């Protein structure tokens, strides 16, 4: 039996992880708080810890886990920027992850956000519940015939592009590592970044956050976008300079913004802060624009994605039983 301390766990994590492994093989210890050097002690007696995007496995934390004889850090996500991999190696801790779960989940949420924002479905829903059946202020545009610019044509960007082609849009794309065969087959055209900015009516971000993509959309690049552009970001908050975004919204240059991620989401997203004072002034500002729609990093949240995350995570943890090789691509 492998004792596993699960940090930052939510009801859906408990449901899907408990379903994926029998109680005889993995004893789950679910904690609602996040992993940090201060909370590492809660893993006492565990061989594995299971973490998510906002847990902080820095050197001090990993040293504490190693002293508790923890052997494995199992990320139940793809990104690993919150784990100090060098320190993990120094302390003999294996780090495993779920490299891909459902690109469709994120791509479909992207399109859902755009449709909601453009046709103002979120506003209409609230109006109708108040018995306000007026249509004033709810005018949207046909997506058909518009130019959609996909930045990053990896797993998620390709699915998003294909869905957008279904709307009979003109899809253009930018990626330093293009997939030309895929694009040709779907009548999608690669272009340089500046052309994509200038020609897109809708911009959708599907690239990772790295030092050279930090604030990819900033005051200079936003100024080069088409007036009235709609921007959707379901990738990482720090790809957009929030201060510049607010300025471009205030000037009226941007037509609409849909975000599933936010630059300073850590400590805010995934929490129920209703009834509290929101201390983040830029998020407060974004929330009052009528043409901004925000969801709290939920693009991945489908039954299929949660099942896959739970399946790969439990398989990764069960390798401790026999020290079998990890699933291909899951170890770091
Ligand atoms: P991927 O690794 O399959 O594809 C990323 C693509 O971006 C690659 O083709 C890469 O060449 C490209 N790229 C890198 N630098 C670029 C640049 N400067 N300009 C244009 N393209 C560039 O990644 P995947 O799985 O498609 O994920 C995309 C994003 O979605 C990631 O940021 C990931 O963190 C985010 N994500 C968000 C989720 C959510 O719930 N909101 C869930 C899962 C992933």
mmCIF file of C-alpha atoms and ligand atoms in Angstrom:
data_model
loop_
_atom_site.group_PDB
_atom_site.id
_atom_site.type_symbol
_atom_site.label_atom_id
_atom_site.label_comp_id
_atom_site.label_asym_id
_atom_site.label_seq_id
_atom_site.Cartn_x
_atom_site.Cartn_y
_atom_site.Cartn_z
ATOM 1 C CA UNK A 1 0.000 0.000 0.000
ATOM 2 C CA UNK A 2 1.404 3.379 -1.017
ATOM 3 C CA UNK A 3 0.594 6.280 1.272
ATOM 4 C CA UNK A 4 0.077 9.388 -0.860
ATOM 5 C CA UNK A 5 -0.415 12.924 0.441
ATOM 6 C CA UNK A 6 -2.549 14.876 -2.037
ATOM 7 C CA UNK A 7 -2.150 18.629 -1.708
ATOM 8 C CA UNK A 8 -4.511 21.371 -2.916
ATOM 9 C CA UNK A 9 -7.167 18.717 -3.448
ATOM 10 C CA UNK A 10 -10.698 19.611 -4.472
ATOM 11 C CA UNK A 11 -13.832 17.414 -4.360
ATOM 12 C CA UNK A 12 -13.384 16.434 -8.011
ATOM 13 C CA UNK A 13 -9.744 15.363 -7.392
ATOM 14 C CA UNK A 14 -10.875 13.125 -4.525
ATOM 15 C CA UNK A 15 -13.656 11.576 -6.587
ATOM 16 C CA UNK A 16 -11.554 10.792 -9.657
ATOM 17 C CA UNK A 17 -8.367 9.699 -7.840
ATOM 18 C CA UNK A 18 -10.283 7.447 -5.424
ATOM 19 C CA UNK A 19 -12.053 5.871 -8.399
ATOM 20 C CA UNK A 20 -8.798 5.268 -10.314
ATOM 21 C CA UNK A 21 -6.983 3.143 -7.705
ATOM 22 C CA UNK A 22 -8.225 0.584 -5.185
ATOM 23 C CA UNK A 23 -7.827 1.392 -1.488
ATOM 24 C CA UNK A 24 -5.548 -1.644 -1.076
ATOM 25 C CA UNK A 25 -2.977 -0.165 -3.434
ATOM 26 C CA UNK A 26 -2.986 3.572 -2.710
ATOM 27 C CA UNK A 27 -4.013 5.168 0.588
ATOM 28 C CA UNK A 28 -4.939 8.722 -0.366
ATOM 29 C CA UNK A 29 -4.530 11.437 2.275
ATOM 30 C CA UNK A 30 -6.319 14.458 0.902
ATOM 31 C CA UNK A 31 -5.294 17.926 2.061
ATOM 32 C CA UNK A 32 -7.076 21.073 0.952
ATOM 33 C CA UNK A 33 -4.060 23.288 1.631
ATOM 34 C CA UNK A 34 -1.205 23.677 -0.817
ATOM 35 C CA UNK A 35 2.266 22.141 -0.597
ATOM 36 C CA UNK A 36 5.072 24.436 0.537
ATOM 37 C CA UNK A 37 8.064 24.174 2.859
ATOM 38 C CA UNK A 38 5.662 25.023 5.702
ATOM 39 C CA UNK A 39 3.117 22.310 4.878
ATOM 40 C CA UNK A 40 5.548 19.563 3.795
ATOM 41 C CA UNK A 41 5.295 17.968 7.269
ATOM 42 C CA UNK A 42 1.747 16.837 6.402
ATOM 43 C CA UNK A 43 3.383 14.245 4.122
ATOM 44 C CA UNK A 44 4.934 12.474 7.118
ATOM 45 C CA UNK A 45 4.646 8.703 6.589
ATOM 46 C CA UNK A 46 3.808 9.098 2.884
ATOM 47 C CA UNK A 47 5.965 7.670 0.087
ATOM 48 C CA UNK A 48 4.415 9.927 -2.537
ATOM 49 C CA UNK A 49 2.988 13.436 -2.694
ATOM 50 C CA UNK A 50 0.538 14.494 -5.371
ATOM 51 C CA UNK A 51 0.450 18.174 -6.356
ATOM 52 C CA UNK A 52 -1.195 20.631 -8.776
ATOM 53 C CA UNK A 53 -0.234 23.855 -10.542
ATOM 54 C CA UNK A 54 -0.059 26.201 -7.546
ATOM 55 C CA UNK A 55 1.767 23.955 -5.050
ATOM 56 C CA UNK A 56 5.286 25.242 -4.422
ATOM 57 C CA UNK A 57 7.867 22.442 -4.459
ATOM 58 C CA UNK A 58 10.937 24.627 -4.032
ATOM 59 C CA UNK A 59 14.295 23.485 -2.662
ATOM 60 C CA UNK A 60 13.352 23.983 1.006
ATOM 61 C CA UNK A 61 10.125 22.072 0.506
ATOM 62 C CA UNK A 62 11.836 19.215 -1.345
ATOM 63 C CA UNK A 63 14.512 18.976 1.346
ATOM 64 C CA UNK A 64 11.758 18.642 3.961
ATOM 65 C CA UNK A 65 9.978 15.968 1.897
ATOM 66 C CA UNK A 66 13.211 14.058 1.416
ATOM 67 C CA UNK A 67 13.854 14.129 5.179
ATOM 68 C CA UNK A 68 10.400 12.544 5.620
ATOM 69 C CA UNK A 69 11.498 9.756 3.226
ATOM 70 C CA UNK A 70 9.089 10.749 0.473
ATOM 71 C CA UNK A 71 10.198 9.116 -2.800
ATOM 72 C CA UNK A 72 7.978 10.591 -5.502
ATOM 73 C CA UNK A 73 6.347 13.870 -6.508
ATOM 74 C CA UNK A 74 3.387 13.161 -8.799
ATOM 75 C CA UNK A 75 2.128 16.244 -10.630
ATOM 76 C CA UNK A 76 -1.492 15.907 -11.708
ATOM 77 C CA UNK A 77 -0.897 18.393 -14.532
ATOM 78 C CA UNK A 78 1.478 18.868 -17.482
ATOM 79 C CA UNK A 79 3.341 22.035 -16.449
ATOM 80 C CA UNK A 80 6.155 21.736 -13.910
ATOM 81 C CA UNK A 81 7.397 25.309 -13.425
ATOM 82 C CA UNK A 82 6.425 25.059 -9.723
ATOM 83 C CA UNK A 83 8.872 22.186 -9.002
ATOM 84 C CA UNK A 84 12.619 22.751 -8.575
ATOM 85 C CA UNK A 85 13.777 19.815 -10.705
ATOM 86 C CA UNK A 86 17.461 20.340 -9.875
ATOM 87 C CA UNK A 87 16.719 20.198 -6.149
ATOM 88 C CA UNK A 88 14.510 17.130 -6.669
ATOM 89 C CA UNK A 89 17.434 15.357 -8.323
ATOM 90 C CA UNK A 90 19.790 16.451 -5.527
ATOM 91 C CA UNK A 91 17.465 14.955 -2.921
ATOM 92 C CA UNK A 92 16.767 11.767 -4.906
ATOM 93 C CA UNK A 93 13.095 12.524 -5.491
ATOM 94 C CA UNK A 94 11.481 11.316 -8.714
ATOM 95 C CA UNK A 95 9.125 13.812 -10.373
ATOM 96 C CA UNK A 96 6.368 12.570 -12.676
ATOM 97 C CA UNK A 97 3.547 14.347 -14.478
ATOM 98 C CA UNK A 98 0.608 13.942 -16.866
ATOM 99 C CA UNK A 99 2.006 15.259 -20.163
ATOM 100 C CA UNK A 100 -1.320 15.356 -22.022
ATOM 101 C CA UNK A 101 -4.862 14.697 -20.905
ATOM 102 C CA UNK A 102 -7.472 16.285 -23.131
ATOM 103 C CA UNK A 103 -6.515 18.983 -25.625
ATOM 104 C CA UNK A 104 -10.191 18.928 -26.633
ATOM 105 C CA UNK A 105 -11.240 20.055 -23.142
ATOM 106 C CA UNK A 106 -9.144 23.239 -23.392
ATOM 107 C CA UNK A 107 -9.882 23.909 -27.077
ATOM 108 C CA UNK A 108 -13.636 23.506 -26.583
ATOM 109 C CA UNK A 109 -13.571 25.865 -23.589
ATOM 110 C CA UNK A 110 -11.684 28.389 -25.729
ATOM 111 C CA UNK A 111 -14.428 28.369 -28.332
ATOM 112 C CA UNK A 112 -17.107 28.408 -25.622
ATOM 113 C CA UNK A 113 -15.570 31.546 -24.122
ATOM 114 C CA UNK A 114 -15.468 33.265 -27.506
ATOM 115 C CA UNK A 115 -19.091 32.426 -28.301
ATOM 116 C CA UNK A 116 -20.249 33.555 -24.869
ATOM 117 C CA UNK A 117 -18.315 36.810 -25.030
ATOM 118 C CA UNK A 118 -19.271 37.666 -28.603
ATOM 119 C CA UNK A 119 -22.986 36.850 -28.286
ATOM 120 C CA UNK A 120 -23.090 38.137 -24.681
ATOM 121 C CA UNK A 121 -24.728 34.952 -23.471
ATOM 122 C CA UNK A 122 -23.506 35.521 -19.899
ATOM 123 C CA UNK A 123 -25.218 38.901 -19.825
ATOM 124 C CA UNK A 124 -28.378 37.597 -21.489
ATOM 125 C CA UNK A 125 -28.599 34.742 -18.979
ATOM 126 C CA UNK A 126 -28.554 37.169 -16.052
ATOM 127 C CA UNK A 127 -31.008 39.550 -17.731
ATOM 128 C CA UNK A 128 -33.591 36.880 -18.469
ATOM 129 C CA UNK A 129 -33.431 35.597 -14.893
ATOM 130 C CA UNK A 130 -34.351 39.147 -13.816
ATOM 131 C CA UNK A 131 -37.269 39.046 -16.294
ATOM 132 C CA UNK A 132 -35.466 41.627 -18.433
ATOM 133 C CA UNK A 133 -36.152 40.416 -21.957
ATOM 134 C CA UNK A 134 -34.650 43.456 -23.698
ATOM 135 C CA UNK A 135 -32.033 42.804 -26.395
ATOM 136 C CA UNK A 136 -30.390 46.231 -26.223
ATOM 137 C CA UNK A 137 -26.615 45.992 -25.969
ATOM 138 C CA UNK A 138 -26.507 42.305 -26.918
ATOM 139 C CA UNK A 139 -25.429 42.673 -30.568
ATOM 140 C CA UNK A 140 -22.634 40.280 -31.566
ATOM 141 C CA UNK A 141 -21.036 39.362 -34.895
ATOM 142 C CA UNK A 142 -21.040 36.280 -37.149
ATOM 143 C CA UNK A 143 -17.870 34.277 -36.569
ATOM 144 C CA UNK A 144 -18.157 32.876 -40.102
ATOM 145 C CA UNK A 145 -15.825 34.664 -42.513
ATOM 146 C CA UNK A 146 -13.656 36.215 -39.793
ATOM 147 C CA UNK A 147 -9.897 35.682 -39.551
ATOM 148 C CA UNK A 148 -8.813 33.700 -36.493
ATOM 149 C CA UNK A 149 -5.137 33.871 -35.492
ATOM 150 C CA UNK A 150 -3.873 30.853 -33.548
ATOM 151 C CA UNK A 151 -0.631 31.499 -31.654
ATOM 152 C CA UNK A 152 0.910 28.096 -30.948
ATOM 153 C CA UNK A 153 -0.195 25.055 -32.936
ATOM 154 C CA UNK A 154 0.679 22.319 -30.462
ATOM 155 C CA UNK A 155 -1.835 19.819 -29.117
ATOM 156 C CA UNK A 156 -4.441 22.364 -28.005
ATOM 157 C CA UNK A 157 -3.901 25.013 -30.684
ATOM 158 C CA UNK A 158 -4.400 22.460 -33.468
ATOM 159 C CA UNK A 159 -7.719 21.272 -32.026
ATOM 160 C CA UNK A 160 -8.873 24.881 -31.526
ATOM 161 C CA UNK A 161 -7.898 25.724 -35.117
ATOM 162 C CA UNK A 162 -9.860 22.746 -36.442
ATOM 163 C CA UNK A 163 -12.975 23.760 -34.485
ATOM 164 C CA UNK A 164 -12.659 27.323 -35.806
ATOM 165 C CA UNK A 165 -12.414 25.983 -39.367
ATOM 166 C CA UNK A 166 -15.810 24.390 -38.720
ATOM 167 C CA UNK A 167 -17.232 27.898 -38.372
ATOM 168 C CA UNK A 168 -16.020 28.641 -41.918
ATOM 169 C CA UNK A 169 -13.424 31.086 -40.672
ATOM 170 C CA UNK A 170 -10.087 31.899 -42.263
ATOM 171 C CA UNK A 171 -7.557 30.419 -39.811
ATOM 172 C CA UNK A 172 -3.982 31.707 -39.780
ATOM 173 C CA UNK A 173 -1.328 30.506 -37.354
ATOM 174 C CA UNK A 174 2.077 31.292 -35.960
ATOM 175 C CA UNK A 175 4.461 28.796 -34.357
ATOM 176 C CA UNK A 176 8.281 28.618 -34.443
ATOM 177 C CA UNK A 177 7.852 24.842 -34.919
ATOM 178 C CA UNK A 178 5.005 24.620 -37.458
ATOM 179 C CA UNK A 179 3.251 21.459 -38.598
ATOM 180 C CA UNK A 180 2.891 22.235 -42.343
ATOM 181 C CA UNK A 181 1.245 18.951 -43.409
ATOM 182 C CA UNK A 182 -1.519 19.342 -40.839
ATOM 183 C CA UNK A 183 -2.030 22.988 -41.869
ATOM 184 C CA UNK A 184 -2.144 22.275 -45.603
ATOM 185 C CA UNK A 185 -4.691 19.488 -45.144
ATOM 186 C CA UNK A 186 -6.981 21.880 -43.256
ATOM 187 C CA UNK A 187 -6.431 24.964 -45.347
ATOM 188 C CA UNK A 188 -4.744 26.760 -42.458
ATOM 189 C CA UNK A 189 -1.942 29.186 -43.277
ATOM 190 C CA UNK A 190 1.167 29.862 -41.226
ATOM 191 C CA UNK A 191 2.354 33.429 -41.102
ATOM 192 C CA UNK A 192 4.790 35.592 -39.156
ATOM 193 C CA UNK A 193 3.766 37.011 -35.792
ATOM 194 C CA UNK A 194 3.303 40.609 -36.995
ATOM 195 C CA UNK A 195 1.072 39.616 -39.923
ATOM 196 C CA UNK A 196 -0.996 37.447 -37.597
ATOM 197 C CA UNK A 197 -1.437 40.385 -35.188
ATOM 198 C CA UNK A 198 -2.403 42.752 -38.004
ATOM 199 C CA UNK A 199 -4.870 40.451 -39.779
ATOM 200 C CA UNK A 200 -6.687 38.582 -36.992
ATOM 201 C CA UNK A 201 -10.210 39.540 -35.926
ATOM 202 C CA UNK A 202 -9.900 36.914 -33.191
ATOM 203 C CA UNK A 203 -6.620 35.994 -31.480
ATOM 204 C CA UNK A 204 -6.316 32.768 -29.517
ATOM 205 C CA UNK A 205 -3.244 31.945 -27.405
ATOM 206 C CA UNK A 206 -2.066 28.303 -27.210
ATOM 207 C CA UNK A 207 1.632 28.528 -26.376
ATOM 208 C CA UNK A 208 3.595 27.827 -23.194
ATOM 209 C CA UNK A 209 4.877 30.448 -20.786
ATOM 210 C CA UNK A 210 8.648 30.699 -21.092
ATOM 211 C CA UNK A 211 11.100 33.566 -20.535
ATOM 212 C CA UNK A 212 10.743 34.643 -24.194
ATOM 213 C CA UNK A 213 6.938 34.434 -24.225
ATOM 214 C CA UNK A 214 6.403 36.395 -20.997
ATOM 215 C CA UNK A 215 4.149 39.374 -21.882
ATOM 216 C CA UNK A 216 3.950 38.294 -25.517
ATOM 217 C CA UNK A 217 0.978 40.616 -25.683
ATOM 218 C CA UNK A 218 2.189 43.948 -24.295
ATOM 219 C CA UNK A 219 1.556 47.614 -25.122
ATOM 220 C CA UNK A 220 3.623 47.413 -28.353
ATOM 221 C CA UNK A 221 2.181 44.160 -29.682
ATOM 222 C CA UNK A 222 -1.381 45.011 -28.625
ATOM 223 C CA UNK A 223 -1.051 48.292 -30.558
ATOM 224 C CA UNK A 224 -0.323 46.241 -33.694
ATOM 225 C CA UNK A 225 -3.539 44.214 -33.407
ATOM 226 C CA UNK A 226 -6.616 45.001 -35.478
ATOM 227 C CA UNK A 227 -8.952 47.573 -33.884
ATOM 228 C CA UNK A 228 -11.862 45.689 -32.312
ATOM 229 C CA UNK A 229 -9.877 42.448 -31.979
ATOM 230 C CA UNK A 230 -11.226 39.724 -29.665
ATOM 231 C CA UNK A 231 -8.537 37.984 -27.601
ATOM 232 C CA UNK A 232 -8.911 34.598 -25.919
ATOM 233 C CA UNK A 233 -6.264 33.288 -23.514
ATOM 234 C CA UNK A 234 -6.656 29.795 -22.085
ATOM 235 C CA UNK A 235 -2.889 29.199 -21.850
ATOM 236 C CA UNK A 236 -1.019 31.091 -19.134
ATOM 237 C CA UNK A 237 -1.844 34.452 -17.566
ATOM 238 C CA UNK A 238 1.645 35.896 -17.817
ATOM 239 C CA UNK A 239 1.540 35.699 -21.624
ATOM 240 C CA UNK A 240 -0.390 38.982 -21.420
ATOM 241 C CA UNK A 241 0.742 42.182 -19.691
ATOM 242 C CA UNK A 242 -2.409 42.936 -17.709
ATOM 243 C CA UNK A 243 -1.622 46.651 -17.293
ATOM 244 C CA UNK A 244 -1.262 47.035 -21.066
ATOM 245 C CA UNK A 245 -4.417 44.987 -21.643
ATOM 246 C CA UNK A 246 -6.461 47.252 -19.356
ATOM 247 C CA UNK A 247 -5.094 50.338 -21.140
ATOM 248 C CA UNK A 248 -6.049 48.875 -24.541
ATOM 249 C CA UNK A 249 -9.523 48.019 -23.242
ATOM 250 C CA UNK A 250 -9.983 51.521 -21.836
ATOM 251 C CA UNK A 251 -8.942 53.112 -25.131
ATOM 252 C CA UNK A 252 -11.543 50.998 -26.946
ATOM 253 C CA UNK A 253 -8.904 49.382 -29.195
ATOM 254 C CA UNK A 254 -9.826 45.867 -28.066
ATOM 255 C CA UNK A 255 -13.316 44.556 -28.820
ATOM 256 C CA UNK A 256 -13.375 41.842 -26.171
ATOM 257 C CA UNK A 257 -11.180 39.689 -23.942
ATOM 258 C CA UNK A 258 -11.908 36.195 -22.634
ATOM 259 C CA UNK A 259 -9.497 34.811 -20.062
ATOM 260 C CA UNK A 260 -9.306 31.428 -18.373
ATOM 261 C CA UNK A 261 -5.953 32.382 -16.892
ATOM 262 C CA UNK A 262 -4.751 35.561 -15.224
ATOM 263 C CA UNK A 263 -1.283 36.918 -14.585
ATOM 264 C CA UNK A 264 -1.672 36.945 -10.799
ATOM 265 C CA UNK A 265 -4.110 34.053 -10.449
ATOM 266 C CA UNK A 266 -2.078 32.195 -7.825
ATOM 267 C CA UNK A 267 -3.828 32.417 -4.462
ATOM 268 C CA UNK A 268 -7.053 33.645 -6.111
ATOM 269 C CA UNK A 269 -8.151 31.093 -8.704
ATOM 270 C CA UNK A 270 -9.375 27.720 -7.365
ATOM 271 C CA UNK A 271 -10.466 29.468 -4.104
ATOM 272 C CA UNK A 272 -13.904 30.551 -2.915
ATOM 273 C CA UNK A 273 -13.285 34.192 -2.003
ATOM 274 C CA UNK A 274 -16.945 35.224 -2.067
ATOM 275 C CA UNK A 275 -17.635 37.468 0.902
ATOM 276 C CA UNK A 276 -14.035 38.643 1.038
ATOM 277 C CA UNK A 277 -12.491 41.864 -0.232
ATOM 278 C CA UNK A 278 -10.623 41.242 -3.500
ATOM 279 C CA UNK A 279 -7.196 42.783 -2.990
ATOM 280 C CA UNK A 280 -6.046 42.524 -6.614
ATOM 281 C CA UNK A 281 -6.880 45.914 -8.182
ATOM 282 C CA UNK A 282 -6.195 44.856 -11.783
ATOM 283 C CA UNK A 283 -8.439 41.801 -11.535
ATOM 284 C CA UNK A 284 -11.135 43.988 -9.925
ATOM 285 C CA UNK A 285 -10.768 46.374 -12.852
ATOM 286 C CA UNK A 286 -10.988 43.615 -15.466
ATOM 287 C CA UNK A 287 -14.125 42.234 -13.838
ATOM 288 C CA UNK A 288 -16.094 45.440 -14.397
ATOM 289 C CA UNK A 289 -15.526 45.726 -18.166
ATOM 290 C CA UNK A 290 -18.683 44.608 -19.994
ATOM 291 C CA UNK A 291 -16.507 43.135 -22.771
ATOM 292 C CA UNK A 292 -14.311 40.989 -20.513
ATOM 293 C CA UNK A 293 -15.215 37.437 -19.567
ATOM 294 C CA UNK A 294 -13.186 35.501 -17.008
ATOM 295 C CA UNK A 295 -13.277 31.883 -15.895
ATOM 296 C CA UNK A 296 -10.958 30.633 -13.159
ATOM 297 C CA UNK A 297 -8.606 28.195 -14.939
ATOM 298 C CA UNK A 298 -11.330 25.666 -15.662
ATOM 299 C CA UNK A 299 -10.610 24.901 -19.320
ATOM 300 C CA UNK A 300 -9.203 21.461 -18.396
ATOM 301 C CA UNK A 301 -12.179 20.550 -16.212
ATOM 302 C CA UNK A 302 -14.023 17.796 -18.071
ATOM 303 C CA UNK A 303 -14.859 14.262 -17.025
ATOM 304 C CA UNK A 304 -12.536 12.912 -19.704
ATOM 305 C CA UNK A 305 -9.587 15.073 -18.652
ATOM 306 C CA UNK A 306 -10.059 14.307 -14.942
ATOM 307 C CA UNK A 307 -10.285 10.571 -15.684
ATOM 308 C CA UNK A 308 -7.096 10.700 -17.721
ATOM 309 C CA UNK A 309 -5.266 12.779 -15.099
ATOM 310 C CA UNK A 310 -6.323 10.289 -12.404
ATOM 311 C CA UNK A 311 -5.402 7.255 -14.557
ATOM 312 C CA UNK A 312 -1.896 8.480 -15.393
ATOM 313 C CA UNK A 313 -1.261 9.849 -11.889
ATOM 314 C CA UNK A 314 -2.189 6.580 -10.192
ATOM 315 C CA UNK A 315 -0.146 4.575 -12.722
ATOM 316 C CA UNK A 316 2.802 6.868 -11.983
ATOM 317 C CA UNK A 317 2.417 6.384 -8.227
ATOM 318 C CA UNK A 318 1.967 2.612 -8.528
ATOM 319 C CA UNK A 319 5.397 2.340 -10.130
ATOM 320 C CA UNK A 320 6.645 2.678 -6.542
ATOM 321 C CA UNK A 321 5.285 -0.827 -5.834
ATOM 322 C CA UNK A 322 7.817 -2.427 -8.112
ATOM 323 C CA UNK A 323 9.912 0.490 -9.275
ATOM 324 C CA UNK A 324 8.732 -0.161 -12.842
ATOM 325 C CA UNK A 325 9.626 2.307 -15.561
ATOM 326 C CA UNK A 326 7.288 5.298 -15.754
ATOM 327 C CA UNK A 327 4.786 5.704 -18.577
ATOM 328 C CA UNK A 328 6.512 7.124 -21.594
ATOM 329 C CA UNK A 329 6.871 10.886 -21.350
ATOM 330 C CA UNK A 330 5.632 11.221 -17.788
ATOM 331 C CA UNK A 331 8.924 11.382 -15.902
ATOM 332 C CA UNK A 332 10.949 14.560 -15.640
HETATM 333 P P1 LIG B 1 2.109 22.050 -26.703
HETATM 334 O O1 LIG B 1 3.464 21.962 -26.104
HETATM 335 O O2 LIG B 1 1.513 20.836 -27.337
HETATM 336 O O3 LIG B 1 2.084 23.231 -27.790
HETATM 337 C C1 LIG B 1 2.623 24.494 -27.567
HETATM 338 C C2 LIG B 1 3.018 25.076 -28.928
HETATM 339 O O4 LIG B 1 3.414 26.437 -28.730
HETATM 340 C C3 LIG B 1 4.191 24.343 -29.580
HETATM 341 O O5 LIG B 1 3.868 23.945 -30.896
HETATM 342 C C4 LIG B 1 5.294 25.392 -29.582
HETATM 343 O O6 LIG B 1 6.170 25.284 -30.691
HETATM 344 C C5 LIG B 1 4.474 26.669 -29.634
HETATM 345 N N1 LIG B 1 5.225 27.875 -29.273
HETATM 346 C C6 LIG B 1 6.288 28.004 -28.437
HETATM 347 N N2 LIG B 1 6.710 29.281 -28.422
HETATM 348 C C7 LIG B 1 5.909 29.966 -29.279
HETATM 349 C C8 LIG B 1 5.857 31.314 -29.699
HETATM 350 N N3 LIG B 1 6.703 32.230 -29.237
HETATM 351 N N4 LIG B 1 4.907 31.670 -30.591
HETATM 352 C C9 LIG B 1 4.028 30.768 -31.062
HETATM 353 N N5 LIG B 1 4.026 29.467 -30.698
HETATM 354 C C10 LIG B 1 4.960 29.077 -29.816
HETATM 355 O O7 LIG B 1 1.171 22.624 -25.529
HETATM 356 P P2 LIG B 1 -0.396 22.438 -25.362
HETATM 357 O O8 LIG B 1 -0.671 21.171 -24.631
HETATM 358 O O9 LIG B 1 -1.053 22.693 -26.648
HETATM 359 O O10 LIG B 1 -0.715 23.630 -24.332
HETATM 360 C C11 LIG B 1 -0.784 24.981 -24.761
HETATM 361 C C12 LIG B 1 -0.995 25.872 -23.548
HETATM 362 O O11 LIG B 1 -2.213 25.533 -22.876
HETATM 363 C C13 LIG B 1 0.107 25.796 -22.488
HETATM 364 O O12 LIG B 1 0.433 27.123 -22.087
HETATM 365 C C14 LIG B 1 -0.549 25.114 -21.320
HETATM 366 O O13 LIG B 1 0.009 25.518 -20.121
HETATM 367 C C15 LIG B 1 -1.995 25.601 -21.478
HETATM 368 N N6 LIG B 1 -2.971 24.763 -20.783
HETATM 369 C C16 LIG B 1 -4.033 25.370 -20.148
HETATM 370 C C17 LIG B 1 -4.992 24.617 -19.482
HETATM 371 C C18 LIG B 1 -6.167 25.257 -18.812
HETATM 372 O O14 LIG B 1 -6.896 24.584 -18.068
HETATM 373 N N7 LIG B 1 -6.435 26.526 -19.024
HETATM 374 C C19 LIG B 1 -4.879 23.149 -19.405
HETATM 375 C C20 LIG B 1 -3.762 22.602 -20.161
HETATM 376 C C21 LIG B 1 -2.831 23.387 -20.808
#
